[in-house]
Tab-separated table of C-alpha atoms and ligand atoms in Angstrom:
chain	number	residue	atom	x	y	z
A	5	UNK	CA	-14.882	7.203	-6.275
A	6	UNK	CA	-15.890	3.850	-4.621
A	7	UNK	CA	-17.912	3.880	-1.826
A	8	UNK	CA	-15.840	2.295	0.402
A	9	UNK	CA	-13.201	5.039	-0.238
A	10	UNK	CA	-15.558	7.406	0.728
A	11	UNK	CA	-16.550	5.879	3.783
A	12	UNK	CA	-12.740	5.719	4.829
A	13	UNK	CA	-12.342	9.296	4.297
A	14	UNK	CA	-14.990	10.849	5.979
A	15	UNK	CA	-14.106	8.122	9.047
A	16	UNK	CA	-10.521	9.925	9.134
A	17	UNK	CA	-9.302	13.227	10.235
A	18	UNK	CA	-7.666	15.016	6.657
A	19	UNK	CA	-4.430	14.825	7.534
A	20	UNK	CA	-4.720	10.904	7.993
A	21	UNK	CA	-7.469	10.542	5.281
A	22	UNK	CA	-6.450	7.000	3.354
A	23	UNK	CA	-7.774	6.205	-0.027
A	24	UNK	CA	-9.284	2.880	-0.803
A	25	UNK	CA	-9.529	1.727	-4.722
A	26	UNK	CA	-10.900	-1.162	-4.992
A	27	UNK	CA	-9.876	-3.468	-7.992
A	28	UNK	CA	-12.450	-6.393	-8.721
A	29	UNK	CA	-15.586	-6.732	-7.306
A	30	UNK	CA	-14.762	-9.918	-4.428
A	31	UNK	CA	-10.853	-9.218	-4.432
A	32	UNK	CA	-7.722	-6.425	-3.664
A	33	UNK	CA	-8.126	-2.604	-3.122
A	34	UNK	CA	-4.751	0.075	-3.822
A	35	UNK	CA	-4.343	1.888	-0.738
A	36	UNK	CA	-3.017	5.870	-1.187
A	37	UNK	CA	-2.171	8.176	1.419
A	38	UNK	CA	-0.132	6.394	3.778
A	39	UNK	CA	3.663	6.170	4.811
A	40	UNK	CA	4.641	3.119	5.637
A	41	UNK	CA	7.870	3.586	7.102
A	42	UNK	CA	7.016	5.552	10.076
A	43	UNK	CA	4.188	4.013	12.966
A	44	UNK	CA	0.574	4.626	11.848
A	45	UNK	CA	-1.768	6.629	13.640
A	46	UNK	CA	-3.741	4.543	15.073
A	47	UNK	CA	-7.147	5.672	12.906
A	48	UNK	CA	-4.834	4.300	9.705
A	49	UNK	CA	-3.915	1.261	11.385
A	50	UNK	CA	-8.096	0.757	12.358
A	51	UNK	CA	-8.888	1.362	8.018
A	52	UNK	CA	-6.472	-0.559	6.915
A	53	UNK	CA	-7.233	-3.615	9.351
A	54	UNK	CA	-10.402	-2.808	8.184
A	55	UNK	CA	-10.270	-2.807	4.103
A	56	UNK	CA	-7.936	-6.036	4.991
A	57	UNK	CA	-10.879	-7.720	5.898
A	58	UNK	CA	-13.514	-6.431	3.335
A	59	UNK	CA	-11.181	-6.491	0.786
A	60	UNK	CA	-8.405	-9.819	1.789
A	61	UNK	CA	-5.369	-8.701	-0.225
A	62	UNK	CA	-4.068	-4.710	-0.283
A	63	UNK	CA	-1.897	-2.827	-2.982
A	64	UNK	CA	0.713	-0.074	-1.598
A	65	UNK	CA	2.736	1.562	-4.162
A	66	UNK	CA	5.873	3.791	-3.335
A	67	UNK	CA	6.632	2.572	-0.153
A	68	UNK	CA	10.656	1.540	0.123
A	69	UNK	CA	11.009	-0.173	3.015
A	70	UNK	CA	14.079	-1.176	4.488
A	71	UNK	CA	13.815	-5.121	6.378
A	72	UNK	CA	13.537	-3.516	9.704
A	73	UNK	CA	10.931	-0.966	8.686
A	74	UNK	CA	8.740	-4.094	7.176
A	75	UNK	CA	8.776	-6.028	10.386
A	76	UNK	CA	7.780	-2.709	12.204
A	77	UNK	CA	4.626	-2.424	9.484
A	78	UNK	CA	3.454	-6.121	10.496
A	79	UNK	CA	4.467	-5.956	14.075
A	80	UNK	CA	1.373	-3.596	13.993
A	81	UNK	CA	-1.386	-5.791	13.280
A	82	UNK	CA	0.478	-8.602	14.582
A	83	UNK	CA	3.122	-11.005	15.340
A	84	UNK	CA	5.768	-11.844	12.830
A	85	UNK	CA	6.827	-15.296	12.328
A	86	UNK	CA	10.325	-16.454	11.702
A	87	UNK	CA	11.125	-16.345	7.776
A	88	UNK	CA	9.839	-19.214	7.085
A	89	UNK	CA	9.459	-22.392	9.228
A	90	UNK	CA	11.588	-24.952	6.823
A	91	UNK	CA	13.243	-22.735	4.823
A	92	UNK	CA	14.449	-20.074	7.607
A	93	UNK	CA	15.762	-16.646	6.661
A	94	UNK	CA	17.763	-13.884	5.757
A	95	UNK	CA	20.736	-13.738	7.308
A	96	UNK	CA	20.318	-10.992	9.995
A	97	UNK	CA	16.967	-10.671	9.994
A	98	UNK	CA	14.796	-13.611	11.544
A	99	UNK	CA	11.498	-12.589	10.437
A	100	UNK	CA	12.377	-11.947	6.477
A	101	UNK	CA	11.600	-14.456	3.875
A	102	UNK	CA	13.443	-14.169	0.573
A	103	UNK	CA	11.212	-14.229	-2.051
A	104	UNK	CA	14.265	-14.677	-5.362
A	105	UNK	CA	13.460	-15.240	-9.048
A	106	UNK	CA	15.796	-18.752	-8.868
A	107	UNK	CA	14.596	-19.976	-5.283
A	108	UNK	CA	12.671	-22.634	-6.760
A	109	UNK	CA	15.753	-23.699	-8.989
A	110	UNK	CA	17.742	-24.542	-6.115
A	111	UNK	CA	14.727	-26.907	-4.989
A	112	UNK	CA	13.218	-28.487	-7.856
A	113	UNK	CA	14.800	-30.761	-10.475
A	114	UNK	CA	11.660	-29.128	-12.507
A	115	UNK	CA	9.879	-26.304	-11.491
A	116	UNK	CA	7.338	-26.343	-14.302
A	117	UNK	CA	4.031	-26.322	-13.094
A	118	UNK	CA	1.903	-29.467	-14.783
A	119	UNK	CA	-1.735	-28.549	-14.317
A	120	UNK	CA	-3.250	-25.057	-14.280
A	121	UNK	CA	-3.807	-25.133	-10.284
A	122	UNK	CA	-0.142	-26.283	-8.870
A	123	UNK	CA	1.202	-22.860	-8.008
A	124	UNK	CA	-1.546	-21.916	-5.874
A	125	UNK	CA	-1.363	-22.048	-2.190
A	126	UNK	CA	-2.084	-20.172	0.715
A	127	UNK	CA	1.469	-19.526	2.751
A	128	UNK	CA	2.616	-22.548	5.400
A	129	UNK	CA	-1.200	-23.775	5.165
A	130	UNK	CA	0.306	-27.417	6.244
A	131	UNK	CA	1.124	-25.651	9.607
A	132	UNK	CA	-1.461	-26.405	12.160
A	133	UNK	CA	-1.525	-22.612	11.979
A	134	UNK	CA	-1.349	-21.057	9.157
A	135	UNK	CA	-0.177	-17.375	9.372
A	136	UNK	CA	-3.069	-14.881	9.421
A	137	UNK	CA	-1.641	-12.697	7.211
A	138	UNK	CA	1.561	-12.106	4.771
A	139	UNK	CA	3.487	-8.610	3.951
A	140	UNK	CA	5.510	-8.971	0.537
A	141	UNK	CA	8.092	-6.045	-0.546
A	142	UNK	CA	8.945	-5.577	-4.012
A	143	UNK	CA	12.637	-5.045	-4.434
A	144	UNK	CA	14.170	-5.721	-7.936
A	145	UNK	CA	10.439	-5.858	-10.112
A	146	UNK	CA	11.094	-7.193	-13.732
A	147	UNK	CA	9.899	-4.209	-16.185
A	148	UNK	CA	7.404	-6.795	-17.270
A	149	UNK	CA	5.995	-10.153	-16.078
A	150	UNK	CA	6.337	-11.886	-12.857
A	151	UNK	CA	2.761	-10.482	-11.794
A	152	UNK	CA	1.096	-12.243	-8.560
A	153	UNK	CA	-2.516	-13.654	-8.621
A	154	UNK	CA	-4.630	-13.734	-5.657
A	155	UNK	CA	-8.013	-15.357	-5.300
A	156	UNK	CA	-10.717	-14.971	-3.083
A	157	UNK	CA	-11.773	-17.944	-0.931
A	158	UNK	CA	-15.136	-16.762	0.261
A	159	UNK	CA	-16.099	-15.545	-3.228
A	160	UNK	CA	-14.939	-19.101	-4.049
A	161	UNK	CA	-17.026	-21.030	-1.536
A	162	UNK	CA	-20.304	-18.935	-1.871
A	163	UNK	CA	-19.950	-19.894	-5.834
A	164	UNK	CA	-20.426	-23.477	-5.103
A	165	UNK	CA	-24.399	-24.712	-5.170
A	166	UNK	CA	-26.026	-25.095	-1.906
A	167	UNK	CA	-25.591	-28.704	-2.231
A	168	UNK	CA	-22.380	-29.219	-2.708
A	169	UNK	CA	-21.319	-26.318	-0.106
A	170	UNK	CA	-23.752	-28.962	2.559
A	171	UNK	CA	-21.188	-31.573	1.331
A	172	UNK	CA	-18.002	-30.013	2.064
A	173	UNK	CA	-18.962	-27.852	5.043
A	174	UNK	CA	-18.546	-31.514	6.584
A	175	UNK	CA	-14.904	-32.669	5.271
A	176	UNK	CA	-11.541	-32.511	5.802
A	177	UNK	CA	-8.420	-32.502	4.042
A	178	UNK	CA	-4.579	-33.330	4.623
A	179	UNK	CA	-2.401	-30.850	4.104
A	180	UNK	CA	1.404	-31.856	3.561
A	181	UNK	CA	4.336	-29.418	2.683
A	182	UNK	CA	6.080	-31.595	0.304
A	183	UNK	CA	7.061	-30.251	-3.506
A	184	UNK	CA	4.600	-30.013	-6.306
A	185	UNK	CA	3.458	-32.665	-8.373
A	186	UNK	CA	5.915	-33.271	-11.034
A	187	UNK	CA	8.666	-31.366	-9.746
A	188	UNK	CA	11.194	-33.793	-7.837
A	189	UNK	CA	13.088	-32.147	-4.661
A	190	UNK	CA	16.492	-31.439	-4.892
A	191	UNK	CA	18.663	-32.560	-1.000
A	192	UNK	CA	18.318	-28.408	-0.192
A	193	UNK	CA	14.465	-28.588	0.017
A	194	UNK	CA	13.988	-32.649	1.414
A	195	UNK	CA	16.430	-32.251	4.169
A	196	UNK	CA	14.946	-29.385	6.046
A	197	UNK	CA	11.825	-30.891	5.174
A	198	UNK	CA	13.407	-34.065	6.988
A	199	UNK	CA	14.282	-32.185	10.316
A	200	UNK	CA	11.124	-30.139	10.648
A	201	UNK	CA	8.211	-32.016	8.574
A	202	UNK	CA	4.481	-29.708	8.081
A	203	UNK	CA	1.435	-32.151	7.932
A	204	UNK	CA	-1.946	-31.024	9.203
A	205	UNK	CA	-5.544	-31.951	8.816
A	206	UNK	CA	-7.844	-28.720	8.020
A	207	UNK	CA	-11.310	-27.926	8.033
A	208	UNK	CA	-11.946	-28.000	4.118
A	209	UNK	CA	-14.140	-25.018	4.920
A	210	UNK	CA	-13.234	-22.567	7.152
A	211	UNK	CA	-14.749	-19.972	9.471
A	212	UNK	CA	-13.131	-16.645	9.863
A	213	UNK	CA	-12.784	-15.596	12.961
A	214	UNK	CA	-13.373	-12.314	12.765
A	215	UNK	CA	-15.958	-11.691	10.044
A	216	UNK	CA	-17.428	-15.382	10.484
A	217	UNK	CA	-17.586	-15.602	6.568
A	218	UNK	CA	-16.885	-19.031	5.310
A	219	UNK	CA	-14.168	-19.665	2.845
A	220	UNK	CA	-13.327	-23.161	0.973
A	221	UNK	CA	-9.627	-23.697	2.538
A	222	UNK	CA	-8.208	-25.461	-0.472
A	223	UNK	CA	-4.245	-24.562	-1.183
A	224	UNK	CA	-3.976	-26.653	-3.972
A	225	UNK	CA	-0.335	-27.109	-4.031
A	226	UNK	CA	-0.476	-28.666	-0.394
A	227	UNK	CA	-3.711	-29.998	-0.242
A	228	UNK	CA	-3.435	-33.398	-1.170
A	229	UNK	CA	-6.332	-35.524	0.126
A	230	UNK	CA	-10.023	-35.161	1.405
A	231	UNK	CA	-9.924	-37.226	4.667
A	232	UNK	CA	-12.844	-40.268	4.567
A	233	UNK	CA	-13.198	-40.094	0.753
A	234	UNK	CA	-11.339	-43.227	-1.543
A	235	UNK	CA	-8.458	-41.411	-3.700
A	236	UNK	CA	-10.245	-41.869	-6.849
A	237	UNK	CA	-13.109	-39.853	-4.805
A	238	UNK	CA	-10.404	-37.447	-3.246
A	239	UNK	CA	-8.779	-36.492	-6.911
A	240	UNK	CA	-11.925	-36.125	-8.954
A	241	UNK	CA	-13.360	-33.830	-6.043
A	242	UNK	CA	-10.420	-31.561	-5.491
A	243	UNK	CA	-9.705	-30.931	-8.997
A	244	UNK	CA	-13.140	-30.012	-9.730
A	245	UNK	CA	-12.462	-27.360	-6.140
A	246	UNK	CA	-9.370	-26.418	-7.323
A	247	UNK	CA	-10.786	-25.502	-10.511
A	248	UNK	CA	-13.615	-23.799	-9.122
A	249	UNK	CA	-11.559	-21.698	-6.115
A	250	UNK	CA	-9.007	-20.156	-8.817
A	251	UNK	CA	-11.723	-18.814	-11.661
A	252	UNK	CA	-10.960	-15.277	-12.995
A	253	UNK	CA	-14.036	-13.688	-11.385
A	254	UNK	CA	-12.734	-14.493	-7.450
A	255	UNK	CA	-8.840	-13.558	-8.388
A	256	UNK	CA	-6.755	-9.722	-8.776
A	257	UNK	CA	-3.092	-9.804	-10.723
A	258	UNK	CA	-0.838	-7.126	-9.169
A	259	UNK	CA	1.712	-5.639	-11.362
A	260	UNK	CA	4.486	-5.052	-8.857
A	261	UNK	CA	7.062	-2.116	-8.951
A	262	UNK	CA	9.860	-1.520	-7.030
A	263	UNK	CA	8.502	-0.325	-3.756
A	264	UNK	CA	5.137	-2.120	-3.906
A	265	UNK	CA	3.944	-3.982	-0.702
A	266	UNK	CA	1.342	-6.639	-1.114
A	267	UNK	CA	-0.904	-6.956	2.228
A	268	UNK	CA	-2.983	-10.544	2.392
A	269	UNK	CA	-5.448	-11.937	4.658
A	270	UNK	CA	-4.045	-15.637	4.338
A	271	UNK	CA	-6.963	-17.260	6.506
A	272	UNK	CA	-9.264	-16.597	3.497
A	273	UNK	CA	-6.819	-16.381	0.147
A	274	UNK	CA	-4.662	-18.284	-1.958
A	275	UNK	CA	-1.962	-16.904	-4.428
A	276	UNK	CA	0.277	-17.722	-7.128
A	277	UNK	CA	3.361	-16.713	-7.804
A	278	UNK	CA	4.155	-16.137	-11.293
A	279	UNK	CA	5.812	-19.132	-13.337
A	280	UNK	CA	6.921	-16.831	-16.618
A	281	UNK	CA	9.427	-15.115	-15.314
A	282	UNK	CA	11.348	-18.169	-15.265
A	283	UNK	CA	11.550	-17.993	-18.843
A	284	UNK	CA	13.874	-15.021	-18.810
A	285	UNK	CA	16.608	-14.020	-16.677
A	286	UNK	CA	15.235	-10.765	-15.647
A	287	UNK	CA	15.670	-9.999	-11.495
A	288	UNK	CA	12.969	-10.283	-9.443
A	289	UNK	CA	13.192	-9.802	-5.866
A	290	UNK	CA	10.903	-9.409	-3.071
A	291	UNK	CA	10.765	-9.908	0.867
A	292	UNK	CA	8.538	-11.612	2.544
A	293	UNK	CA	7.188	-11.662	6.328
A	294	UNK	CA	3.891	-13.069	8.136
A	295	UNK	CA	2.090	-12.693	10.883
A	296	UNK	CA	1.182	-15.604	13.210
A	297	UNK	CA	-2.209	-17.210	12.610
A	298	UNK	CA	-4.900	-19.319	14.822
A	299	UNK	CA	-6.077	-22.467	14.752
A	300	UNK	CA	-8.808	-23.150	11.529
A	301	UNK	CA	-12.123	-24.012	12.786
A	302	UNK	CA	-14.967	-25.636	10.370
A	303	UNK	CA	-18.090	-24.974	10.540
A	304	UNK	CA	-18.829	-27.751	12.701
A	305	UNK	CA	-16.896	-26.225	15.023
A	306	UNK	CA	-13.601	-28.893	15.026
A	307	UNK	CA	-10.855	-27.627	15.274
A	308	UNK	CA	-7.514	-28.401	12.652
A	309	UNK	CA	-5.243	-31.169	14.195
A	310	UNK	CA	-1.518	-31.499	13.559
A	311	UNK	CA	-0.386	-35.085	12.133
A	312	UNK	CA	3.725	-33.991	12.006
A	313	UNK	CA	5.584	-31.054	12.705
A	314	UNK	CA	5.453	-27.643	15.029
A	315	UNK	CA	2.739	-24.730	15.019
A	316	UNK	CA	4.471	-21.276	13.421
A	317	UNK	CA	5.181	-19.140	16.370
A	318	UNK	CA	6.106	-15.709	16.975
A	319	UNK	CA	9.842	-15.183	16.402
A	320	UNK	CA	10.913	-13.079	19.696
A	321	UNK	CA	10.678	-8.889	19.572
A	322	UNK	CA	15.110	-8.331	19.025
B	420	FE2	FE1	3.211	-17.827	-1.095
């Protein structure tokens, strides 16, 4: 057994004893021994928080949640969000995010991706504030394929040379919610886009603010230019990030099933959702919720500034 199981363990009375597996050295841990339908005492609620942060992205299996149960989990370490800030929500519930197999149909004229890194992103990270965290239920799971990908920023940025990590500890980049390169937007994705616009400018690192570990903030498929640098400067230098922040050693691939629940630190990850499963018409459904974020900070100490659109706010206890 990992360590870091065994330190959660002995922390925890047996009845409330969680089990933490982790499953890559930098990246994602499978958490056993909880139910998380019901409130968590609060020692659960303290080791999960806590193999959230060492671990950024955590596995529950057998957990069938209903909508209203999933807003209760997150409503526990924090504040949910509306659905999504351009996109809304399901009908009923303001906090749920449908996460559909054909979304992306309705949006794109294409939705193939072009270049290696254009699916990953970390959620709404052209909001001045980011959500801190995301909650995603698997529904209807395809018997195979449509696995998620998750990659660890701070893995990412401590893999970079000490000279180049000087370099962009001091730069910014532009983040704009606009659709991926390639794929042209069909009216139901520019028009909400129209009426409430996402463009911020980000640290291009950031500081956590709770463990103070440094990640390189790059969401590739909104990040679209390093602030100060010419284009041709901006391009070459982001691809060779992008590159870099989505290599096999810093990323986990879940395998969902129906009644999985992924659990993401979103100040310090990006993710990408799987493109194959658009090759077949198997279902794949999941929900999706997140929690309200704070501002990124650099190392310098700047803050992120907005350049169009609202933060993401709390959507109001019902
Ligand atoms: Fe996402």
């Amino acid at each position: 057994m990992p360590s870091s199981a065994r330190l959660h363990q002995a922390a925890l009375p047996a009845a409330e004893a969680i089990v933490v597996t982790p499953l890559s050295l930098y990246i994602g841990a499978q958490v056993d021994g909880v139910d998380l339908s019901r409130p968590l005492p609060s020692a659960q609620r303290e080791a999960i928080r806590a193999a959230l942060l060492r671990w950024k992205v955590l596995f529950f299996h057998d957990q069938h949640l209903d909508h209203a149960q999933q807003v209760a989990f997150g409503r526990q370490f924090g504040e949910p969000t509306v659905g999504h800030p351009v996109f809304g929500h399901v009908e009923g519930h303001p906090e749920i995010y449908s996460v559909g197999r054909d979304r992306f149909k309705a949006r794109f004229t294409d939705e193939r991706l072009v270049r290696p890194w254009s699916g990953w992103h970390t959620d709404v990270s052209a909001a001045l504030n980011p959500p801190a965290a995301a909650i995603l239920r698997g529904v209807d799971i395809p018997p195979y394929g449509g696995d998620t990908q998750w990659t660890d920023l701070v893995a990412a940025y401590n893999g970079l040379s000490p000279t180049l990590r000087a370099f962009v500890d001091g730069l910014r980049g532009e983040h704009r919610f606009t659709p991926p390169e390639g794929a042209e937007a069909r009216p139901g994705f520019s028009e909400p886009l129209a009426v409430r616009p996402l463009v911020s400018e980000h640290p291009l690192v950031r500081v956590h603010p709770e463990t103070g570990e440094k990640a390189l903030f790059v969401s590739p498929t909104f990040l679209k230019r390093i602030v100060g640098l010419s284009p041709r400067e901006s391009e070459q230098l982001l691809e060779l990030l992008f590159e870099h922040a989505i290599r096999p050693e810093y990323t986990v691939r879940f395998k969902w099933r129906p009644g999985s629940l992924a659990f993401w630190d979103n100040r310090v990850t990006a993710h990408q959702p799987p493109s194959d499963i658009h090759a077949t018409d198997l279902p794949r459904q999941l929900y999706r919720i997140t929690l309200v974020g704070d501002i990124p900070v650099g190392p310098d100490g700047r803050p992120s500034r907005t350049i169009a659109g609202e933060p993401v706010l709390a959507h109001p206890a019902a």
